Amino acid sequence: MFIVKKTVDCILKPLSYIFNLSFISGVFPQKMKTAKIIPIFKNGDKHMFNNYRPISILSQFSKNIEKWFTIKLDSFLEEKNILFDYQYGFRSNRSTSAALIHFTEEVLAAIDHSQYMVSVFLDLKKAFDSVNHELLSKLQDYGIRGHVFKWLESYLQNRQQYVQFDQLNSKHETVVCGIPQGSIIGPKLFILFINDIYEATKRMGFLLFADDTTVYKSGSDLDTLLSCVSTEMANLKKWFDQNKLLLNWEKNKYMIFGTRKIEGNINITIDNSRIERVTKITFL
């Protein structure tokens, strides 16, 4: 990138020509579809693959063309009001603070009506890597067609990646699913992929921040409320299964909000998988 920055005045015109030709033809340049994967050691035994975090490095030119495309895509999605209103991740004028305020208001509203609120916090395993190319049919349903659809199809298909470790490179392999990590457009494609999640159940509220999903429901009778939540969570799991997304059962949690003391052990179980209850919050 040092050379690119120093020569930007010279390459700007041909680069603009390549980008415009890509959009007009609906073809993403193949040379920009290769990712270099660098494993970064986290902790533990250095001989265990699971103790490394893969970092994906893409072509800088790829990121430039994606920025250009994402600006136009954002404009279309907002104009047509396509995205779920309570999706706060990777959107303009949305933030974690806004999501937290929304959730706090829901809790206070339940307490004001002398109700309990049960909230389930869901975590996905390798969310971006698990997205399959069923995404393309969803994009068509949202009205993304013509050259724009063709360009996105070209962007996702026939991608390559290789691993670099200690100056050694593996052979190139074709990526058969997933959204490119480290990309500019990837997060936007992911929230489009899960955009219809709220249709899985009409009896619970949703609050989304990219792949972090919170579902909640309020009610006066705790036993009835928990029974309803368990039933609706089973319906929600069907949606995850249909979309080939895996829940991380070790990190899935739920909480019960209310002003009355809760006695005994209370569990929420979905398809024989138990969700652990959070009983204590520590404020730092």
GROMACS .gro file of C-alpha atoms in nm:
model
  284
    1MET     CA    1   0.000   0.000   0.000
    2PHE     CA    2   0.300   0.230   0.041
    3ILE     CA    3   0.362   0.210  -0.335
    4VAL     CA    4  -0.007   0.254  -0.413
    5LYS     CA    5  -0.030   0.570  -0.201
    6LYS     CA    6   0.281   0.715  -0.365
    7THR     CA    7   0.152   0.647  -0.718
    8VAL     CA    8  -0.219   0.714  -0.667
    9ASP     CA    9  -0.224   1.007  -0.912
   10CYS     CA   10  -0.091   0.781  -1.185
   11ILE     CA   11  -0.315   0.480  -1.125
   12LEU     CA   12  -0.639   0.660  -1.040
   13LYS     CA   13  -0.766   0.681  -1.397
   14PRO     CA   14  -0.702   0.316  -1.497
   15LEU     CA   15  -0.831   0.199  -1.159
   16SER     CA   16  -1.156   0.395  -1.206
   17TYR     CA   17  -1.190   0.241  -1.551
   18ILE     CA   18  -1.150  -0.112  -1.409
   19PHE     CA   19  -1.404  -0.045  -1.133
   20ASN     CA   20  -1.663   0.101  -1.370
   21LEU     CA   21  -1.613  -0.184  -1.616
   22SER     CA   22  -1.669  -0.430  -1.331
   23PHE     CA   23  -2.003  -0.271  -1.239
   24ILE     CA   24  -2.120  -0.241  -1.601
   25SER     CA   25  -2.032  -0.601  -1.688
   26GLY     CA   26  -2.141  -0.747  -1.355
   27VAL     CA   27  -1.808  -0.927  -1.314
   28PHE     CA   28  -1.587  -0.898  -1.005
   29PRO     CA   29  -1.216  -0.920  -1.096
   30GLN     CA   30  -1.090  -1.272  -1.033
   31LYS     CA   31  -0.748  -1.150  -0.920
   32MET     CA   32  -0.915  -0.968  -0.631
   33LYS     CA   33  -1.091  -1.282  -0.504
   34THR     CA   34  -0.795  -1.446  -0.329
   35ALA     CA   35  -0.759  -1.427   0.049
   36LYS     CA   36  -0.440  -1.487   0.245
   37ILE     CA   37  -0.514  -1.656   0.579
   38ILE     CA   38  -0.268  -1.595   0.862
   39PRO     CA   39  -0.317  -1.801   1.183
   40ILE     CA   40  -0.263  -1.592   1.496
   41PHE     CA   41  -0.185  -1.780   1.819
   42LYS     CA   42  -0.428  -1.704   2.103
   43ASN     CA   43  -0.326  -1.913   2.404
   44GLY     CA   44  -0.279  -2.269   2.527
   45ASP     CA   45  -0.099  -2.548   2.345
   46LYS     CA   46   0.068  -2.419   2.026
   47HIS     CA   47   0.021  -2.761   1.864
   48MET     CA   48  -0.361  -2.740   1.880
   49PHE     CA   49  -0.527  -2.587   1.572
   50ASN     CA   50  -0.818  -2.457   1.780
   51ASN     CA   51  -0.582  -2.226   1.969
   52TYR     CA   52  -0.519  -2.017   1.657
   53ARG     CA   53  -0.740  -1.741   1.520
   54PRO     CA   54  -0.746  -1.719   1.138
   55ILE     CA   55  -0.705  -1.365   1.005
   56SER     CA   56  -0.813  -1.307   0.645
   57ILE     CA   57  -0.620  -1.052   0.439
   58LEU     CA   58  -0.779  -0.936   0.115
   59SER     CA   59  -0.653  -0.726  -0.172
   60GLN     CA   60  -0.664  -0.355  -0.092
   61PHE     CA   61  -0.802  -0.291  -0.440
   62SER     CA   62  -1.086  -0.529  -0.355
   63LYS     CA   63  -1.171  -0.321  -0.048
   64ASN     CA   64  -1.173  -0.003  -0.257
   65ILE     CA   65  -1.422  -0.136  -0.509
   66GLU     CA   66  -1.634  -0.281  -0.227
   67LYS     CA   67  -1.654   0.060  -0.056
   68TRP     CA   68  -1.782   0.212  -0.377
   69PHE     CA   69  -2.043  -0.062  -0.418
   70THR     CA   70  -2.152  -0.058  -0.052
   71ILE     CA   71  -2.239   0.313  -0.065
   72LYS     CA   72  -2.487   0.243  -0.347
   73LEU     CA   73  -2.621  -0.072  -0.176
   74ASP     CA   74  -2.677   0.114   0.153
   75SER     CA   75  -2.874   0.381  -0.029
   76PHE     CA   76  -3.098   0.118  -0.192
   77LEU     CA   77  -3.160  -0.076   0.131
   78GLU     CA   78  -3.253   0.234   0.328
   79GLU     CA   79  -3.469   0.382   0.052
   80LYS     CA   80  -3.670   0.060   0.014
   81ASN     CA   81  -3.676  -0.002   0.393
   82ILE     CA   82  -3.558  -0.360   0.345
   83LEU     CA   83  -3.360  -0.421   0.663
   84PHE     CA   84  -3.529  -0.531   0.985
   85ASP     CA   85  -3.586  -0.216   1.190
   86TYR     CA   86  -3.428  -0.358   1.505
   87GLN     CA   87  -3.103  -0.461   1.337
   88TYR     CA   88  -2.844  -0.223   1.485
   89GLY     CA   89  -2.525  -0.371   1.338
   90PHE     CA   90  -2.334  -0.223   1.044
   91ARG     CA   91  -2.592   0.044   0.967
   92SER     CA   92  -2.565   0.421   0.948
   93ASN     CA   93  -2.680   0.609   1.258
   94ARG     CA   94  -2.710   0.282   1.455
   95SER     CA   95  -2.487   0.177   1.744
   96THR     CA   96  -2.451  -0.056   2.041
   97SER     CA   97  -2.570   0.233   2.261
   98ALA     CA   98  -2.896   0.259   2.066
   99ALA     CA   99  -2.946  -0.118   2.093
  100LEU     CA  100  -2.883  -0.106   2.469
  101ILE     CA  101  -3.129   0.180   2.516
  102HIS     CA  102  -3.393  -0.013   2.320
  103PHE     CA  103  -3.342  -0.322   2.536
  104THR     CA  104  -3.348  -0.123   2.861
  105GLU     CA  105  -3.678   0.039   2.762
  106GLU     CA  106  -3.830  -0.305   2.699
  107VAL     CA  107  -3.719  -0.426   3.044
  108LEU     CA  108  -3.852  -0.115   3.219
  109ALA     CA  109  -4.184  -0.138   3.034
  110ALA     CA  110  -4.230  -0.496   3.160
  111ILE     CA  111  -4.143  -0.397   3.517
  112ASP     CA  112  -4.381  -0.098   3.504
  113HIS     CA  113  -4.662  -0.345   3.423
  114SER     CA  114  -4.556  -0.577   3.708
  115GLN     CA  115  -4.445  -0.841   3.457
  116TYR     CA  116  -4.145  -1.064   3.412
  117MET     CA  117  -3.931  -1.042   3.100
  118VAL     CA  118  -3.737  -1.346   2.979
  119SER     CA  119  -3.453  -1.263   2.744
  120VAL     CA  120  -3.242  -1.518   2.556
  121PHE     CA  121  -2.901  -1.417   2.425
  122LEU     CA  122  -2.788  -1.632   2.131
  123ASP     CA  123  -2.439  -1.679   1.993
  124LEU     CA  124  -2.354  -1.832   1.655
  125LYS     CA  125  -2.058  -2.053   1.570
  126LYS     CA  126  -1.848  -1.912   1.285
  127ALA     CA  127  -2.143  -1.707   1.169
  128PHE     CA  128  -1.983  -1.545   0.862
  129ASP     CA  129  -1.814  -1.870   0.752
  130SER     CA  130  -2.144  -2.061   0.770
  131VAL     CA  131  -2.340  -1.844   0.526
  132ASN     CA  132  -2.427  -2.056   0.224
  133HIS     CA  133  -2.506  -1.934  -0.124
  134GLU     CA  134  -2.878  -1.950  -0.048
  135LEU     CA  135  -2.796  -1.586   0.022
  136LEU     CA  136  -2.824  -1.519  -0.352
  137SER     CA  137  -3.189  -1.627  -0.367
  138LYS     CA  138  -3.263  -1.405  -0.066
  139LEU     CA  139  -3.101  -1.110  -0.243
  140GLN     CA  140  -3.332  -1.164  -0.540
  141ASP     CA  141  -3.633  -1.170  -0.307
  142TYR     CA  142  -3.525  -0.828  -0.176
  143GLY     CA  143  -3.528  -0.686  -0.528
  144ILE     CA  144  -3.153  -0.702  -0.597
  145ARG     CA  145  -3.145  -0.810  -0.963
  146GLY     CA  146  -2.985  -0.733  -1.298
  147HIS     CA  147  -2.621  -0.624  -1.311
  148VAL     CA  148  -2.613  -0.567  -0.936
  149PHE     CA  149  -2.714  -0.926  -0.864
  150LYS     CA  150  -2.476  -1.056  -1.130
  151TRP     CA  151  -2.192  -0.858  -0.971
  152LEU     CA  152  -2.267  -0.996  -0.623
  153GLU     CA  153  -2.292  -1.349  -0.762
  154SER     CA  154  -1.952  -1.304  -0.927
  155TYR     CA  155  -1.813  -1.160  -0.603
  156LEU     CA  156  -1.916  -1.462  -0.395
  157GLN     CA  157  -1.838  -1.745  -0.636
  158ASN     CA  158  -1.504  -1.901  -0.731
  159ARG     CA  159  -1.314  -1.736  -0.446
  160GLN     CA  160  -0.973  -1.872  -0.349
  161GLN     CA  161  -0.776  -1.877  -0.025
  162TYR     CA  162  -0.443  -2.003   0.102
  163VAL     CA  163  -0.265  -2.013   0.439
  164GLN     CA  164   0.065  -1.842   0.509
  165PHE     CA  165   0.261  -1.958   0.814
  166ASP     CA  166   0.625  -1.873   0.886
  167GLN     CA  167   0.678  -1.760   0.525
  168LEU     CA  168   0.540  -2.089   0.394
  169ASN     CA  169   0.230  -2.088   0.173
  170SER     CA  170  -0.023  -2.366   0.131
  171LYS     CA  171  -0.182  -2.445  -0.203
  172HIS     CA  172  -0.484  -2.245  -0.310
  173GLU     CA  173  -0.826  -2.390  -0.229
  174THR     CA  174  -1.170  -2.289  -0.355
  175VAL     CA  175  -1.405  -2.144  -0.092
  176VAL     CA  176  -1.743  -2.320  -0.122
  177CYS     CA  177  -1.939  -2.118   0.134
  178GLY     CA  178  -1.915  -1.823   0.366
  179ILE     CA  179  -1.873  -1.448   0.333
  180PRO     CA  180  -1.515  -1.317   0.296
  181GLN     CA  181  -1.379  -1.214   0.635
  182GLY     CA  182  -1.218  -0.873   0.647
  183SER     CA  183  -1.427  -0.751   0.354
  184ILE     CA  184  -1.619  -0.425   0.343
  185ILE     CA  185  -1.937  -0.566   0.196
  186GLY     CA  186  -1.935  -0.890   0.401
  187PRO     CA  187  -2.115  -0.757   0.712
  188LYS     CA  188  -2.388  -0.604   0.495
  189LEU     CA  189  -2.442  -0.935   0.314
  190PHE     CA  190  -2.460  -1.116   0.648
  191ILE     CA  191  -2.734  -0.896   0.792
  192LEU     CA  192  -2.927  -0.944   0.466
  193PHE     CA  193  -2.888  -1.321   0.507
  194ILE     CA  194  -3.041  -1.319   0.857
  195ASN     CA  195  -3.283  -1.035   0.784
  196ASP     CA  196  -3.588  -1.263   0.785
  197ILE     CA  197  -3.510  -1.423   1.123
  198TYR     CA  198  -3.794  -1.233   1.293
  199GLU     CA  199  -4.043  -1.427   1.078
  200ALA     CA  200  -3.950  -1.749   1.265
  201THR     CA  201  -4.170  -1.647   1.558
  202LYS     CA  202  -4.432  -1.377   1.589
  203ARG     CA  203  -4.468  -1.408   1.968
  204MET     CA  204  -4.126  -1.279   2.071
  205GLY     CA  205  -3.937  -0.954   2.025
  206PHE     CA  206  -3.600  -0.939   1.848
  207LEU     CA  207  -3.297  -0.719   1.895
  208LEU     CA  208  -3.005  -0.778   1.657
  209PHE     CA  209  -2.650  -0.650   1.631
  210ALA     CA  210  -2.501  -0.833   1.332
  211ASP     CA  211  -2.476  -1.198   1.447
  212ASP     CA  212  -2.557  -1.122   1.813
  213THR     CA  213  -2.923  -1.211   1.853
  214THR     CA  214  -3.144  -1.129   2.152
  215VAL     CA  215  -3.503  -1.254   2.176
  216TYR     CA  216  -3.738  -1.165   2.458
  217LYS     CA  217  -4.096  -1.189   2.583
  218SER     CA  218  -4.289  -1.044   2.877
  219GLY     CA  219  -4.570  -1.190   3.085
  220SER     CA  220  -4.730  -1.193   3.430
  221ASP     CA  221  -4.715  -1.567   3.500
  222LEU     CA  222  -4.357  -1.694   3.497
  223ASP     CA  223  -4.438  -2.062   3.432
  224THR     CA  224  -4.660  -1.977   3.134
  225LEU     CA  225  -4.399  -1.732   3.008
  226LEU     CA  226  -4.116  -1.987   3.025
  227SER     CA  227  -4.329  -2.248   2.850
  228CYS     CA  228  -4.403  -2.002   2.569
  229VAL     CA  229  -4.036  -1.905   2.536
  230SER     CA  230  -3.930  -2.271   2.513
  231THR     CA  231  -4.187  -2.338   2.239
  232GLU     CA  232  -4.090  -2.033   2.037
  233MET     CA  233  -3.719  -2.101   2.078
  234ALA     CA  234  -3.777  -2.445   1.924
  235ASN     CA  235  -3.936  -2.269   1.624
  236LEU     CA  236  -3.641  -2.033   1.607
  237LYS     CA  237  -3.395  -2.322   1.611
  238LYS     CA  238  -3.574  -2.465   1.307
  239TRP     CA  239  -3.496  -2.140   1.127
  240PHE     CA  240  -3.127  -2.169   1.220
  241ASP     CA  241  -3.122  -2.532   1.101
  242GLN     CA  242  -3.289  -2.443   0.770
  243ASN     CA  243  -3.032  -2.170   0.711
  244LYS     CA  244  -2.744  -2.400   0.817
  245LEU     CA  245  -2.636  -2.175   1.104
  246LEU     CA  246  -2.505  -2.336   1.422
  247LEU     CA  247  -2.581  -2.211   1.771
  248ASN     CA  248  -2.300  -2.204   2.025
  249TRP     CA  249  -2.465  -2.377   2.320
  250GLU     CA  250  -2.176  -2.298   2.554
  251LYS     CA  251  -2.233  -1.925   2.510
  252ASN     CA  252  -2.613  -1.913   2.479
  253LYS     CA  253  -2.758  -1.757   2.795
  254TYR     CA  254  -3.090  -1.632   2.927
  255MET     CA  255  -3.201  -1.392   3.199
  256ILE     CA  256  -3.524  -1.324   3.386
  257PHE     CA  257  -3.598  -0.961   3.466
  258GLY     CA  258  -3.851  -0.863   3.731
  259THR     CA  259  -3.901  -0.723   4.079
  260ARG     CA  260  -4.017  -1.044   4.247
  261LYS     CA  261  -3.783  -1.308   4.387
  262ILE     CA  262  -3.757  -1.628   4.185
  263GLU     CA  263  -3.730  -1.955   4.374
  264GLY     CA  264  -3.580  -2.285   4.259
  265ASN     CA  265  -3.391  -2.390   3.948
  266ILE     CA  266  -3.542  -2.282   3.619
  267ASN     CA  267  -3.417  -2.421   3.288
  268ILE     CA  268  -3.490  -2.360   2.922
  269THR     CA  269  -3.418  -2.664   2.706
  270ILE     CA  270  -3.433  -2.678   2.326
  271ASP     CA  271  -3.400  -3.015   2.151
  272ASN     CA  272  -3.230  -3.158   2.461
  273SER     CA  273  -2.981  -2.868   2.464
  274ARG     CA  274  -2.991  -2.665   2.783
  275ILE     CA  275  -2.952  -2.288   2.793
  276GLU     CA  276  -2.777  -2.166   3.107
  277ARG     CA  277  -2.940  -1.895   3.312
  278VAL     CA  278  -2.745  -1.584   3.414
  279THR     CA  279  -2.828  -1.515   3.778
  280LYS     CA  280  -2.574  -1.248   3.860
  281ILE     CA  281  -2.449  -0.936   3.685
  282THR     CA  282  -2.129  -0.761   3.786
  283PHE     CA  283  -2.089  -0.396   3.692
  284LEU     CA  284  -1.727  -0.283   3.649
   0.00000   0.00000   0.00000
